[in-house]
Amino acid sequence: AVVSTQSGHYGRGRSHGKNHKDLIDQLRKHGIVKSQEVYNAMLAVDRKEFCPTSDAYKDNPQPIGSNVTISAPHMHAHALETLAGHLKPGTRVLDVGSGSGYLTACMAIMVGESGRVVGIDHIKSLVDTSLINTKKSHSDLLSSGRLSYVVGDGRQGYPEGAPYDCIHVGAAADTMPQPLVDQLADGGCLVCPVGPTGVVQDFIQLDKDKDGKVSKKKLMGVIYVPLTDKHKQVR
């Protein structure tokens, strides 16, 4: 899968920062970052280390190569807040379309030393870059095994690490990918944009209860790039 490039419910965003801490403070000021856990995780992972442009602290998507962007900070915050109840110490997480690795690293902070987070992207150069980015300040996440990045088709999930307590998808699927639903643990939560390319899509939260029953709800309208294959992505 691919990492998202979207304007999101809040458009290009209004939580621009002068530096990294100011960016996260602005997200909290505007009510997007609500919990202390999400604030601490986003503050711990400097966006500039995962964004190659000079506008790392602006609240909008930025290009990271291969026709892919790092999502706007407000969308990262929305995803983390939605999944926060499942990003607890010891949980297992899958980030589909991990891109430059920023959100994946934030999740790894939140799940603690006993948690496990897998970021999957089908473009090897992005996976290689995410490793380089993470090693700048958080090499311990990699060496401990808490965080790993793999090359693969995220539409099929990553069965080797399943089941997952939560799954984040960073690109729009035509329909909810069934392999991801299958790999979601009972009691788990999945967020994924769903809808056709080029129009406003639905940012869907899918919950699976303790008995395996699935329910869905729309969180907001978003605009993401399509969840597609590598050849369509980089052509």
Short mmCIF file of C-alpha atoms in Angstrom, two decimals:
data_model
loop_
_atom_site.label_atom_id
_atom_site.label_comp_id
_atom_site.label_asym_id
_atom_site.label_seq_id
_atom_site.Cartn_x
_atom_site.Cartn_y
_atom_site.Cartn_z
CA ALA A 1 0.00 0.00 0.00
CA VAL A 2 1.01 3.61 -0.27
CA VAL A 3 1.26 6.34 2.30
CA SER A 4 -1.41 8.97 2.04
CA THR A 5 -1.47 12.38 0.49
CA GLN A 6 -4.59 14.11 1.62
CA SER A 7 -6.12 17.40 2.59
CA GLY A 8 -8.35 15.77 5.15
CA HIS A 9 -11.31 17.04 7.12
CA TYR A 10 -9.38 20.13 8.17
CA GLY A 11 -8.17 20.96 4.67
CA ARG A 12 -4.50 21.81 4.52
CA GLY A 13 -4.49 22.26 8.26
CA ARG A 14 -4.03 25.31 10.42
CA SER A 15 -1.73 23.98 13.12
CA HIS A 16 1.54 25.19 11.59
CA GLY A 17 4.53 25.30 13.92
CA LYS A 18 7.73 27.33 14.18
CA ASN A 19 9.50 24.19 15.35
CA HIS A 20 8.53 20.65 16.26
CA LYS A 21 7.27 21.36 19.78
CA ASP A 22 5.30 24.35 18.53
CA LEU A 23 3.67 22.16 15.86
CA ILE A 24 2.50 19.62 18.44
CA ASP A 25 1.39 22.41 20.79
CA GLN A 26 -0.64 23.95 17.96
CA LEU A 27 -2.30 20.60 17.27
CA ARG A 28 -3.29 20.44 20.93
CA LYS A 29 -4.41 24.08 20.97
CA HIS A 30 -6.78 23.39 18.07
CA GLY A 31 -8.23 20.34 19.81
CA ILE A 32 -6.81 17.75 17.42
CA VAL A 33 -4.35 16.27 19.90
CA LYS A 34 -6.47 15.53 22.95
CA SER A 35 -4.71 12.90 25.06
CA GLN A 36 -1.41 13.16 26.86
CA GLU A 37 -0.31 9.83 25.36
CA VAL A 38 -0.68 11.11 21.78
CA TYR A 39 0.94 14.42 22.68
CA ASN A 40 3.94 12.67 24.23
CA ALA A 41 4.36 10.28 21.28
CA MET A 42 4.19 12.97 18.61
CA LEU A 43 6.50 15.21 20.61
CA ALA A 44 9.03 12.36 20.95
CA VAL A 45 9.28 11.82 17.18
CA ASP A 46 10.57 14.92 15.39
CA ARG A 47 8.74 15.26 12.08
CA LYS A 48 11.77 16.93 10.51
CA GLU A 49 13.70 13.67 10.76
CA PHE A 50 11.05 11.98 8.60
CA CYS A 51 10.31 14.79 6.15
CA PRO A 52 12.91 15.79 3.53
CA THR A 53 11.44 19.22 2.74
CA SER A 54 12.03 22.53 4.51
CA ASP A 55 8.34 22.66 5.48
CA ALA A 56 8.33 19.78 7.95
CA TYR A 57 6.47 21.82 10.57
CA LYS A 58 3.67 23.00 8.31
CA ASP A 59 0.33 21.28 8.80
CA ASN A 60 -0.01 19.86 5.31
CA PRO A 61 1.31 16.86 3.35
CA GLN A 62 4.90 16.97 2.10
CA PRO A 63 6.50 14.92 -0.72
CA ILE A 64 8.88 12.14 0.30
CA GLY A 65 9.56 10.63 -3.15
CA SER A 66 8.03 7.90 -5.34
CA ASN A 67 4.87 9.99 -5.84
CA VAL A 68 4.15 9.67 -2.12
CA THR A 69 3.78 12.17 0.71
CA ILE A 70 4.04 12.18 4.45
CA SER A 71 0.53 12.95 5.68
CA ALA A 72 -0.43 16.25 7.25
CA PRO A 73 0.26 16.35 11.01
CA HIS A 74 -3.41 16.84 11.82
CA MET A 75 -4.25 13.57 10.05
CA HIS A 76 -1.53 11.73 11.95
CA ALA A 77 -2.98 13.16 15.15
CA HIS A 78 -6.52 12.13 14.19
CA ALA A 79 -5.36 8.57 13.48
CA LEU A 80 -3.44 8.28 16.75
CA GLU A 81 -6.33 9.67 18.78
CA THR A 82 -8.80 7.30 17.12
CA LEU A 83 -6.56 4.32 17.83
CA ALA A 84 -5.27 5.49 21.20
CA GLY A 85 -7.41 3.05 23.15
CA HIS A 86 -5.68 0.21 21.31
CA LEU A 87 -2.16 1.69 21.31
CA LYS A 88 -1.46 0.48 24.82
CA PRO A 89 1.62 -1.24 26.27
CA GLY A 90 1.94 -4.75 24.90
CA THR A 91 -0.34 -4.36 21.88
CA ARG A 92 0.41 -5.38 18.28
CA VAL A 93 -0.03 -2.86 15.46
CA LEU A 94 0.13 -2.82 11.65
CA ASP A 95 0.70 0.42 9.71
CA VAL A 96 -0.18 -0.09 6.04
CA GLY A 97 1.63 2.37 3.79
CA SER A 98 4.23 3.36 6.36
CA GLY A 99 6.02 5.76 3.97
CA SER A 100 8.79 7.66 5.72
CA GLY A 101 8.01 5.95 9.04
CA TYR A 102 6.81 8.89 11.15
CA LEU A 103 3.41 7.59 12.25
CA THR A 104 4.79 4.08 12.65
CA ALA A 105 7.45 5.37 15.06
CA CYS A 106 4.83 7.32 17.04
CA MET A 107 2.82 4.13 17.41
CA ALA A 108 5.89 2.26 18.59
CA ILE A 109 6.39 4.86 21.32
CA MET A 110 2.81 4.39 22.47
CA VAL A 111 2.84 0.57 22.68
CA GLY A 112 5.83 0.51 25.01
CA GLU A 113 8.67 -1.97 25.33
CA SER A 114 6.40 -5.02 25.26
CA GLY A 115 4.45 -3.88 22.18
CA ARG A 116 5.17 -4.62 18.54
CA VAL A 117 4.56 -2.39 15.50
CA VAL A 118 5.04 -3.39 11.86
CA GLY A 119 5.15 -0.79 9.08
CA ILE A 120 4.61 -2.17 5.59
CA ASP A 121 5.12 -0.43 2.25
CA HIS A 122 5.48 -1.86 -1.23
CA ILE A 123 8.23 0.55 -2.28
CA LYS A 124 11.61 -0.67 -1.05
CA SER A 125 13.27 2.74 -1.26
CA LEU A 126 10.68 4.11 1.18
CA VAL A 127 11.23 1.23 3.57
CA ASP A 128 14.99 1.83 3.38
CA THR A 129 14.44 5.53 4.05
CA SER A 130 12.13 4.84 6.98
CA LEU A 131 14.89 2.76 8.58
CA ILE A 132 17.40 5.59 8.09
CA ASN A 133 14.93 8.13 9.49
CA THR A 134 14.14 6.06 12.57
CA LYS A 135 17.81 5.42 13.34
CA LYS A 136 18.45 9.17 13.66
CA SER A 137 16.97 9.34 17.16
CA HIS A 138 15.11 6.09 17.80
CA SER A 139 17.44 3.25 16.83
CA ASP A 140 16.44 1.53 20.08
CA LEU A 141 12.94 0.94 18.69
CA LEU A 142 14.49 -1.09 15.88
CA SER A 143 17.20 -2.92 17.81
CA SER A 144 14.73 -4.01 20.48
CA GLY A 145 12.33 -5.45 17.91
CA ARG A 146 9.55 -3.16 19.06
CA LEU A 147 9.39 -1.60 15.58
CA SER A 148 10.06 -3.18 12.19
CA TYR A 149 9.53 -2.13 8.59
CA VAL A 150 8.88 -4.64 5.80
CA VAL A 151 8.45 -4.51 2.04
CA GLY A 152 5.16 -5.94 0.87
CA ASP A 153 1.66 -5.42 -0.48
CA GLY A 154 -0.16 -3.94 2.47
CA ARG A 155 -3.53 -4.72 0.90
CA GLN A 156 -2.81 -8.31 1.95
CA GLY A 157 -1.75 -7.26 5.42
CA TYR A 158 1.20 -8.98 7.08
CA PRO A 159 0.05 -12.41 8.34
CA GLU A 160 3.37 -13.12 10.05
CA GLY A 161 2.60 -10.57 12.76
CA ALA A 162 -1.16 -11.11 13.05
CA PRO A 163 -3.48 -10.78 14.82
CA TYR A 164 -3.23 -7.02 15.36
CA ASP A 165 -4.93 -4.99 18.06
CA CYS A 166 -5.08 -2.07 15.66
CA ILE A 167 -4.41 -1.41 11.99
CA HIS A 168 -3.92 1.95 10.28
CA VAL A 169 -4.22 2.28 6.50
CA GLY A 170 -2.70 5.35 4.87
CA ALA A 171 -4.35 5.20 1.43
CA ALA A 172 -7.87 4.89 0.07
CA ALA A 173 -9.27 1.45 -0.73
CA ASP A 174 -12.21 0.98 -3.10
CA THR A 175 -13.67 -1.32 -0.46
CA MET A 176 -12.41 -2.36 2.95
CA PRO A 177 -9.58 -4.91 2.36
CA GLN A 178 -10.82 -8.23 3.74
CA PRO A 179 -7.33 -9.57 4.59
CA LEU A 180 -6.91 -6.64 6.99
CA VAL A 181 -10.27 -7.32 8.62
CA ASP A 182 -9.29 -10.98 8.96
CA GLN A 183 -5.97 -10.05 10.61
CA LEU A 184 -7.61 -7.71 13.13
CA ALA A 185 -7.81 -9.26 16.59
CA ASP A 186 -11.10 -9.64 18.43
CA GLY A 187 -11.54 -6.39 20.34
CA GLY A 188 -9.38 -4.56 17.78
CA CYS A 189 -9.80 -1.37 15.76
CA LEU A 190 -8.94 -0.57 12.12
CA VAL A 191 -9.01 2.84 10.42
CA CYS A 192 -8.99 3.11 6.63
CA PRO A 193 -10.12 5.65 4.03
CA VAL A 194 -12.60 4.05 1.64
CA GLY A 195 -13.82 5.38 -1.69
CA PRO A 196 -12.85 6.10 -5.30
CA THR A 197 -9.84 8.18 -6.31
CA GLY A 198 -10.19 11.90 -6.83
CA VAL A 199 -13.26 12.54 -4.71
CA VAL A 200 -13.94 12.92 -1.01
CA GLN A 201 -13.64 9.52 0.62
CA ASP A 202 -14.93 8.19 3.94
CA PHE A 203 -12.44 7.77 6.76
CA ILE A 204 -13.85 4.58 8.27
CA GLN A 205 -13.36 3.15 11.73
CA LEU A 206 -13.96 -0.60 11.86
CA ASP A 207 -14.26 -2.28 15.25
CA LYS A 208 -14.28 -6.01 15.93
CA ASP A 209 -15.83 -7.01 19.23
CA LYS A 210 -14.71 -9.81 21.55
CA ASP A 211 -16.94 -12.24 19.65
CA GLY A 212 -15.51 -11.25 16.26
CA LYS A 213 -18.55 -9.21 15.18
CA VAL A 214 -17.61 -6.24 12.96
CA SER A 215 -19.12 -2.75 13.05
CA LYS A 216 -18.20 0.34 11.04
CA LYS A 217 -18.65 4.09 11.35
CA LYS A 218 -17.64 7.07 9.27
CA LEU A 219 -15.36 9.51 11.07
CA MET A 220 -14.91 12.27 8.47
CA GLY A 221 -14.40 13.04 4.80
CA VAL A 222 -10.84 12.84 3.48
CA ILE A 223 -8.92 12.82 0.21
CA TYR A 224 -6.21 10.15 -0.06
CA VAL A 225 -4.23 8.63 -2.89
CA PRO A 226 -5.47 5.15 -3.88
CA LEU A 227 -4.41 1.93 -2.21
CA THR A 228 -2.77 0.44 -5.26
CA ASP A 229 0.14 -1.66 -6.51
CA LYS A 230 3.74 -0.53 -6.86
CA HIS A 231 3.69 -0.31 -10.67
CA LYS A 232 0.72 2.06 -10.70
CA GLN A 233 2.27 4.03 -7.86
CA VAL A 234 5.61 4.86 -9.46
CA ARG A 235 4.76 4.94 -13.16
#
